[in-house]
Coordinates of C-alpha atoms in Angstrom, one line a residue:
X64 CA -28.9 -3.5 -31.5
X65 CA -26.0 -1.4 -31.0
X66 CA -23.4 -2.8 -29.1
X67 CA -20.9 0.0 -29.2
X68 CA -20.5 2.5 -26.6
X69 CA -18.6 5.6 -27.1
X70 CA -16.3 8.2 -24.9
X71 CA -16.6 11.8 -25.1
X72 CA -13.6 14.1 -25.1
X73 CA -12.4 13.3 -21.1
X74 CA -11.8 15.8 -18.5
X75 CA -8.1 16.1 -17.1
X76 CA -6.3 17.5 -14.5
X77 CA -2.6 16.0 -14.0
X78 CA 1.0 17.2 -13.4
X79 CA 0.9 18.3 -17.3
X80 CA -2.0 20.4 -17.3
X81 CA -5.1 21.3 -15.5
X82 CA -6.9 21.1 -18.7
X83 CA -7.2 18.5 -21.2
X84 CA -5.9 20.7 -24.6
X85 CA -3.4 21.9 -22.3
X86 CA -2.1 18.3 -21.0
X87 CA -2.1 17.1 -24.8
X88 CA 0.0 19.9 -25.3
X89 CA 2.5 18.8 -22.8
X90 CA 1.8 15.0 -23.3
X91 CA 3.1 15.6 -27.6
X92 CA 5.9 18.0 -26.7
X93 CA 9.3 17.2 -27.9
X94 CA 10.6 17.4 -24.3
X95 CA 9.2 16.3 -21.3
X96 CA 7.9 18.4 -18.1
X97 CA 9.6 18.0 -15.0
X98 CA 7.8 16.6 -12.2
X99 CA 7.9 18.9 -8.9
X100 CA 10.7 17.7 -6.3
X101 CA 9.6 18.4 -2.7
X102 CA 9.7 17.3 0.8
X103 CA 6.1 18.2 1.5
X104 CA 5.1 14.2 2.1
X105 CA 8.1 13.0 3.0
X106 CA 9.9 15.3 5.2
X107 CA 13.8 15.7 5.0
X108 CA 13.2 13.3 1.5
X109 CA 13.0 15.6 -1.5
X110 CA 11.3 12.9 -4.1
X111 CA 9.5 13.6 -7.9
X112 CA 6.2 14.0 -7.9
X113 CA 3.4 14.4 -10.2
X114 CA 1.1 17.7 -8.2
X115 CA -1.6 19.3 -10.0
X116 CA -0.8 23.0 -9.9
X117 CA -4.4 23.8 -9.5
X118 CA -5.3 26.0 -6.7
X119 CA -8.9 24.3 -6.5
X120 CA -9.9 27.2 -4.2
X121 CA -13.0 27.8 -6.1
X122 CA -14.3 24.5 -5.3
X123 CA -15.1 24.9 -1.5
X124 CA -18.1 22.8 -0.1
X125 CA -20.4 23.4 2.6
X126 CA -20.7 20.3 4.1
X127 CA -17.8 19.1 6.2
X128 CA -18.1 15.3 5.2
X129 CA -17.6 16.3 1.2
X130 CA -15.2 19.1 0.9
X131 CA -12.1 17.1 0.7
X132 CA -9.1 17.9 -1.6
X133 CA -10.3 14.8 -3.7
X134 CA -13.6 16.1 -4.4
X135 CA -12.7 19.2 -5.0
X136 CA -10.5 18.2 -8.0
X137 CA -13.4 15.8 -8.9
X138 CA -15.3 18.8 -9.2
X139 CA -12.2 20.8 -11.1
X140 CA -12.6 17.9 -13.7
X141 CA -16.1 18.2 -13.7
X142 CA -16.2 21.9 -14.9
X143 CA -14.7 21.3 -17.9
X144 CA -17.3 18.6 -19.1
X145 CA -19.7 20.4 -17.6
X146 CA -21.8 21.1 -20.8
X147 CA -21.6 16.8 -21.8
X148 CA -22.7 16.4 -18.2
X149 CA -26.1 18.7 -18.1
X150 CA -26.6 17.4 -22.1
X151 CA -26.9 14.1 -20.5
X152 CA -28.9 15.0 -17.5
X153 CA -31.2 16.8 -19.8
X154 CA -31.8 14.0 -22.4
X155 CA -31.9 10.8 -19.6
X156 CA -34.0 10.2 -16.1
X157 CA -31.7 10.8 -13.5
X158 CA -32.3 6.8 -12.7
X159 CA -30.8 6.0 -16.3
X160 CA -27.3 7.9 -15.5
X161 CA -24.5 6.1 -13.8
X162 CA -21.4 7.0 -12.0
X163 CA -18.9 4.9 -11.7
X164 CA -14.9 6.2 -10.0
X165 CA -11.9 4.7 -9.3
X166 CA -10.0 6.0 -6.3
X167 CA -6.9 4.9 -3.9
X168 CA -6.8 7.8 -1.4
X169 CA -10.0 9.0 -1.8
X170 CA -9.5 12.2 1.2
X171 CA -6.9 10.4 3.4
X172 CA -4.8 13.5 3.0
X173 CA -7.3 15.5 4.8
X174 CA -7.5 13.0 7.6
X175 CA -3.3 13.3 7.6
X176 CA -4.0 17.0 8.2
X177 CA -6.5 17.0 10.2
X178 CA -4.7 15.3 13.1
X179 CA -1.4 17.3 12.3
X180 CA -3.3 19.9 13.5
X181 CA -4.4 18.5 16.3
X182 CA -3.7 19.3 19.6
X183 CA -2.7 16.6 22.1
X184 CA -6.2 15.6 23.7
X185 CA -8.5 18.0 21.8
X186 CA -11.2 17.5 19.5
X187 CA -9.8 17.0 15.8
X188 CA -10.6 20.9 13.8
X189 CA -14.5 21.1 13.3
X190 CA -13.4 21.2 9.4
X191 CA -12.7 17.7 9.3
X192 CA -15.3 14.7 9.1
X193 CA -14.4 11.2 8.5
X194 CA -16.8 10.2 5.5
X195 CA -14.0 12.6 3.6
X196 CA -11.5 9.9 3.5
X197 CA -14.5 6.9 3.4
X198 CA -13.6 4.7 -0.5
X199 CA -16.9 5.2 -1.8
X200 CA -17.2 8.9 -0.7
X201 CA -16.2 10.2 -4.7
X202 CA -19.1 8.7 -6.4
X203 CA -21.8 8.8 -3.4
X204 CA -20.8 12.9 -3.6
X205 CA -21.0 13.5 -7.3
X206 CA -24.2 11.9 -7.6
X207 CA -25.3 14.0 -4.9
X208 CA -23.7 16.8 -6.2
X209 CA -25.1 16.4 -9.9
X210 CA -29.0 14.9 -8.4
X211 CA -28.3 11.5 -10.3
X212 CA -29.8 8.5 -9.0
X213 CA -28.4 5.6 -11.0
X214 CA -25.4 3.5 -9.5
X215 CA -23.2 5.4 -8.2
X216 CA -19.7 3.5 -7.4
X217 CA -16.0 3.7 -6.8
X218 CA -14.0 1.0 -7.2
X219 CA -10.4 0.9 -5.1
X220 CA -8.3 -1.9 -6.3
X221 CA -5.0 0.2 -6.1
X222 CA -3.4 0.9 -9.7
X223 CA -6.2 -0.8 -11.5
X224 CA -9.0 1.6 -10.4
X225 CA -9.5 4.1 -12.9
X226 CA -9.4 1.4 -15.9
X227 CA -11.9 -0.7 -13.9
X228 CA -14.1 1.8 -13.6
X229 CA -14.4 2.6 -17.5
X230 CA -15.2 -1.4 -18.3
X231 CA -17.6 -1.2 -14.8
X232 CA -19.2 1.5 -16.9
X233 CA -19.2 -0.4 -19.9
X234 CA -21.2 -2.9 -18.4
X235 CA -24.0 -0.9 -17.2
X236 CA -24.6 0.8 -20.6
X237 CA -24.5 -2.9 -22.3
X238 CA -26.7 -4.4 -20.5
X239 CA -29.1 -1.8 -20.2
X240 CA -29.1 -0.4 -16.9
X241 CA -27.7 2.9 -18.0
X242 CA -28.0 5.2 -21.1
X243 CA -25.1 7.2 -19.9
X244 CA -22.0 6.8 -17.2
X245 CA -19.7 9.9 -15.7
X246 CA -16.7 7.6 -15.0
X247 CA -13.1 7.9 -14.4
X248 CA -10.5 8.4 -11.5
X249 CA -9.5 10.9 -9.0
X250 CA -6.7 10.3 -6.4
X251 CA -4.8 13.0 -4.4
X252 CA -1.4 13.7 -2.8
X253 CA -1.1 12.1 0.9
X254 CA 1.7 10.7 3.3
X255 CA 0.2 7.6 3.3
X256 CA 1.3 6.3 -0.5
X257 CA 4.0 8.3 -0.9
X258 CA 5.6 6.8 2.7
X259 CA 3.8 3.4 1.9
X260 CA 4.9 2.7 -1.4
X261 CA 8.8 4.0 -0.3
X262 CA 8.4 1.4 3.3
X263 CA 8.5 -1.4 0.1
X264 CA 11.7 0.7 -1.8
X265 CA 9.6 1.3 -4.8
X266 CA 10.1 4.8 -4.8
X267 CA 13.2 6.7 -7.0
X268 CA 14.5 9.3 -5.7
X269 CA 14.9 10.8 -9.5
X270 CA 12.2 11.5 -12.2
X271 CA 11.1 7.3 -13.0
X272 CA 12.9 5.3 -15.8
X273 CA 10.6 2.6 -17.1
X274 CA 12.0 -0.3 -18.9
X275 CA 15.5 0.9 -18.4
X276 CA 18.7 -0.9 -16.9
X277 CA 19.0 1.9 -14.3
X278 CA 15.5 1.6 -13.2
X279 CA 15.0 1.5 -9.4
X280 CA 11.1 2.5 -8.7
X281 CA 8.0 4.9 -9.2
X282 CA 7.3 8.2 -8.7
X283 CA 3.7 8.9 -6.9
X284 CA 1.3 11.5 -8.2
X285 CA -2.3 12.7 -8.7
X286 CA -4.9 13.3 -11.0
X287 CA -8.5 13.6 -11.6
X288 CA -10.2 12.4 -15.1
X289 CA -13.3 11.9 -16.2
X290 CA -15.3 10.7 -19.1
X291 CA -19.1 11.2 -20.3
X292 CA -19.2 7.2 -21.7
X293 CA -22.9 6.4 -23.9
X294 CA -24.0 5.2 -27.0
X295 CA -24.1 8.5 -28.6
X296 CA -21.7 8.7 -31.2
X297 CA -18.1 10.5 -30.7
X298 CA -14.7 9.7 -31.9
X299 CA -13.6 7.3 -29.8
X300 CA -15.1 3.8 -28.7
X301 CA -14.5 2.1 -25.6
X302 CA -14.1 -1.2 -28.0
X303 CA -12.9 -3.9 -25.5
X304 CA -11.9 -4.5 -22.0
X305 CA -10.4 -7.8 -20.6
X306 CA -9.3 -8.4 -16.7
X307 CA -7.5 -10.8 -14.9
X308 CA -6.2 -11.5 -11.7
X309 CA -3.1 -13.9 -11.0
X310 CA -3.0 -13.5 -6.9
X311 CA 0.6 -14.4 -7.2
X312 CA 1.7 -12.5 -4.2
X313 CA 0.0 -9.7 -2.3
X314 CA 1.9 -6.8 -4.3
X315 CA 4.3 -8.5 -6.4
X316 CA 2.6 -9.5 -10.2
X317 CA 3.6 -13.1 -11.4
X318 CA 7.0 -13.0 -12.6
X319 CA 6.0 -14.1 -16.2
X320 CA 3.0 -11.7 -16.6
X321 CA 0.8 -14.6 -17.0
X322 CA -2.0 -12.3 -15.7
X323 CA -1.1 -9.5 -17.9
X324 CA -0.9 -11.7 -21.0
X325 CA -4.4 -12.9 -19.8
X326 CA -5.7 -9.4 -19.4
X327 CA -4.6 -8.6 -23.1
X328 CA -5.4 -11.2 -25.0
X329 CA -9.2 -10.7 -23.1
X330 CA -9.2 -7.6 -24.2
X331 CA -8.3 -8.1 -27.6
X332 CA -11.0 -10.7 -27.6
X333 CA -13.6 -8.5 -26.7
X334 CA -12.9 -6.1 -29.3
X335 CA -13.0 -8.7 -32.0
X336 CA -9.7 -7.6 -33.0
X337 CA -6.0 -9.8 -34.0
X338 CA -2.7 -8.5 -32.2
X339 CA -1.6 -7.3 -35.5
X340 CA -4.7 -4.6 -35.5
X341 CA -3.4 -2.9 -32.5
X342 CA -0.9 0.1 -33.4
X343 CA -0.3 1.6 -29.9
X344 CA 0.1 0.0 -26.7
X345 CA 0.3 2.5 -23.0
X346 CA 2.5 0.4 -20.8
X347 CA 1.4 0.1 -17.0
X348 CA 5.3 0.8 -16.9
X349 CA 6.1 1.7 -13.3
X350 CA 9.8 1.4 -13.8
X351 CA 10.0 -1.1 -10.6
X352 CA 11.9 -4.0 -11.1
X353 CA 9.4 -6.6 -11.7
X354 CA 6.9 -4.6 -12.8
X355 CA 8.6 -4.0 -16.1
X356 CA 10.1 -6.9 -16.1
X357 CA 6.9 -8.7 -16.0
X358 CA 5.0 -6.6 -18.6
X359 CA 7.8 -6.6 -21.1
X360 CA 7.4 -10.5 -21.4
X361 CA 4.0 -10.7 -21.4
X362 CA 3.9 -7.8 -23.9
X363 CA 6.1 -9.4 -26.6
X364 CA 4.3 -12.7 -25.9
X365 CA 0.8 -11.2 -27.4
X366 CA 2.5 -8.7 -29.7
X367 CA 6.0 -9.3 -30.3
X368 CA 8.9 -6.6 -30.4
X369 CA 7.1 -4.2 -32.8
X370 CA 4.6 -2.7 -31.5
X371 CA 5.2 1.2 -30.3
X372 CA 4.8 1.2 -26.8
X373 CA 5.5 4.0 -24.3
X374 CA 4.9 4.6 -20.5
X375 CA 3.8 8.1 -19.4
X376 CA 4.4 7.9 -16.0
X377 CA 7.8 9.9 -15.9
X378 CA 5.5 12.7 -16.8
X379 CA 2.8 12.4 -14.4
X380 CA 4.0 10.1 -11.6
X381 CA 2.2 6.9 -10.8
X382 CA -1.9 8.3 -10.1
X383 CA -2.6 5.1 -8.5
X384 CA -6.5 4.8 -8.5
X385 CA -6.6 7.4 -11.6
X386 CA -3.7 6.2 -13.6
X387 CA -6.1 3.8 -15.6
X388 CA -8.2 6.1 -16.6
X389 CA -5.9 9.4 -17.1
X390 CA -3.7 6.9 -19.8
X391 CA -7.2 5.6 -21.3
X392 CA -7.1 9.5 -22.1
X393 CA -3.8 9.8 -23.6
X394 CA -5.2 6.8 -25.6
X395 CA -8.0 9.1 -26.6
X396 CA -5.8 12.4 -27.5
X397 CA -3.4 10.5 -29.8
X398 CA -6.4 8.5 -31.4
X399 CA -8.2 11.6 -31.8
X400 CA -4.5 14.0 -32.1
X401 CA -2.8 11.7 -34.8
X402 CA 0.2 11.6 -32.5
X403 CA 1.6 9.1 -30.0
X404 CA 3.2 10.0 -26.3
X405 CA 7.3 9.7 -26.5
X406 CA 8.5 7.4 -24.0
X407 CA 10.9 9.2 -22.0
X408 CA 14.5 6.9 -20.8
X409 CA 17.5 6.8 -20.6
X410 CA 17.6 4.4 -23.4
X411 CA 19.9 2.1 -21.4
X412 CA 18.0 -1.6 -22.2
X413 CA 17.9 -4.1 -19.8
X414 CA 19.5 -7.2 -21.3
X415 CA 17.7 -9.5 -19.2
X416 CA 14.1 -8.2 -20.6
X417 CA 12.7 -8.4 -24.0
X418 CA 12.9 -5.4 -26.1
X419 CA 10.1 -3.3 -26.8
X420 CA 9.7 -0.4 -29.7
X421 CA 9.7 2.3 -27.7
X422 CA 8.5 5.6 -29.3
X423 CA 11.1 7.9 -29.7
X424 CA 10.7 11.7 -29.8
X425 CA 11.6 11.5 -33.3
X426 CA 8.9 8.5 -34.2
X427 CA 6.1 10.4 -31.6
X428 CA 4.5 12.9 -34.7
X429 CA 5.7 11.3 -38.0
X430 CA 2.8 9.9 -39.2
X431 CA 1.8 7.2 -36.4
X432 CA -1.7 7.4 -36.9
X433 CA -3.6 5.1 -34.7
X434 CA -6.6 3.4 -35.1
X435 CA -6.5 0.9 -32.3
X436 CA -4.7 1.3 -29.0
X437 CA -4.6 -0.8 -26.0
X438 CA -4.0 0.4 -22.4
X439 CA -2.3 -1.9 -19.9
X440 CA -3.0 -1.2 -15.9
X441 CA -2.3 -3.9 -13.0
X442 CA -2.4 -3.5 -9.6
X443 CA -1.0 -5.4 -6.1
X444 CA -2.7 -8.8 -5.6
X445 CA -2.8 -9.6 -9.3
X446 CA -5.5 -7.6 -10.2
X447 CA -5.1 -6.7 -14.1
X448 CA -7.1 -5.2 -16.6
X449 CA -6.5 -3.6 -20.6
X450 CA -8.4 -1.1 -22.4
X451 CA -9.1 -1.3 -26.2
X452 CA -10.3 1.6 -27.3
X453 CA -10.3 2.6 -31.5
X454 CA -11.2 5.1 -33.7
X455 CA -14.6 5.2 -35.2
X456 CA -14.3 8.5 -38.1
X457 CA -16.4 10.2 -36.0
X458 CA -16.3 14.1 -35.1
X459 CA -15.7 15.4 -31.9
X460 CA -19.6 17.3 -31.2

């Protein structure tokens, strides 16, 4: 029986690119991209952010309750997998294909619009419906959308979503309920995280600085990415998955990464691999205090001081419900690329943390070829999960 299960080339839209050659472009570039600086969330506040550029104008839907910004750059993702997507519809009963999203926002930014406009007793505008902002809204819509009848959910556990949803997927293909999942994350742009995530002074006022002294918080952004996930071969397995949660405080991780350790060594357990097989590790690195703090110990406690390690998240903010899944990508492009992301700093380490090999633009393309990678993502309450995903010689069809 074959126990592996594979990931197609993924689908990405993100403050590097709104295609996936074009982000791995941007992601392997000897310097990095600058986020956008605006006001436009947080009036007065000029703050970093990671926007999709996309104008997404071409994706207008009829129906009030679906045509949120979020679905619409669900379904600018979607386009450009679009010939995976109908392959797989073609070969499977609708019944036999899953879909399976993570998502924070989901169209909450609508809703902030909606009553913006608004006058002071009227109706809210007739383009507005509340099922656009409802959690489960992204999946429940693309199945529509795409006539699929298999499970079809979205998970929202905050910065663990996207990643969730890939080993959700997993699942269903290993034990047999589906032949094929369309998984991933999508989360959009809205006052509510921005202004949420600064009411807890997480938020930098300058592009973020993970692992450094002189970090002082996250930048938000967006991103939709998605994956056509089966047992058909391709170059990149989905090889293990292991999750945790420590419920150490409602938003604060435990202080020793006991739960991230956990999620790790799971992980590695599930992809019958030793800590010494790994060759890249994608930090969660937020650049908040604790965060990094946290992960650096329980990071060297698995794989000691050696392993290249890197956070993306200065170049595409902090996706929240699609970071998991947009950084199980960049796991994909330098798997399948031959080339790992530079960790952009200001090289200032923090003596109280453990130090970490992280990849330098000089180290990012000279001959770091990876064959195993793991992707850290944890999320308020606790909730952790890592991605192993490897190289299997296989070409891209």
């Amino acid at each position: 029986m074959n126990h592996t299960v594979y990931l197609q080339k993924p689908a990405i839209l993100c403050a590097l690119g709104n295609s996936t050659d074009e982000v791995a472009k941007a992601l392997f570039a000897d310097k990095p991209k600058a986020l956008t600086v605006t006001d436009q969330y947080t009036p007065g506040r000029a703050l970093p952010l990671g926007v999709v550029s996309a104008a997404l104008t071409g994706f207008d839907l009829d129906d009030a309750r679906e045509n949120s910004r979020n679905n619409r750059l669900l379904l600018a993702a979607l386009a450009q997998i679009r010939d995976q997507v109908d392959q797989a519809l073609k070969a499977h009963p609708s019944h036999r294909i899953g879909i399976i999203l993570g998502t924070s926002t989901s169209g909450i930014g609508d809703a902030e619009r909606a009553f913006a406009e608004r006058e002071a007793d009227s109706p809210l505008p007739s383009w507005y419906h509340y099922q656009q902002q409802e959690m489960g809204g992204p999946a429940r819509f693309l199945a529509r959308y795409l006539g699929t009848t298999g499970p079809a959910l979205t998970i929202s556990t905050a910065c663990s979503s996207g990643a969730k949803a890939l080993a959700s997927a997993r699942r269903l293909i290993l034990t047999g309920v589906c032949d094929v999942v369309i998984c991933g994350g999508v989360d959009t742009l809205c006052r509510l995280t921005v202004n949420g995530f600064s009411a807890l002074d997480s938020v930098s006022d300058t592009t973020c600085n993970p692992f450094s002294h002189n970090r002082n918080g996250i930048n938000i952004g967006e991103a939709a990415c998605l994956f056509v996930m089966s047992q058909r071969e391709s170059p990149v397995a989905l090889a293990g998955a292991g999750e945790t949660s420590d419920a150490h405080h409602i938003s604060a991780p435990h202080p020793e990464g006991r739960g991230a350790r956990g999620a790790m060594l799971a992980a590695l357990d599930d992809a019958g691999l030793a800590p010494d097989a790994i060759d890249y590790l994608n930090l969660h690195g937020t650049a908040t205090p604790q965060n990094d703090r946290m992960e650096s110990l329980a990071v060297t406690s698995v794989f000691g001081e050696t392993l290249p390690c890197s956070s993306t998240k200065p170049l595409t903010g902090h996706t929240l419900g699609a970071a998991g899944a947009l950084e199980a990508a960049f796991c994909w492009l330098s798997l399948t690329g031959g080339a790992l992301p530079t960790h952009w700093w200001d090289a200032e380490e923090d003596p109280d943390m453990p130090s970490l090999t992280l990849v330098s633009p000089d180290q990012a393309g000279k001959g770091l070829i990876p064959r195993n990678v793991l992707s850290n993502s944890f999320a308020f309450g606790g909730n952790n999960i890592a991605l192993v995903l490897s190289a299997t010689g296989e070409e891209q069809r």
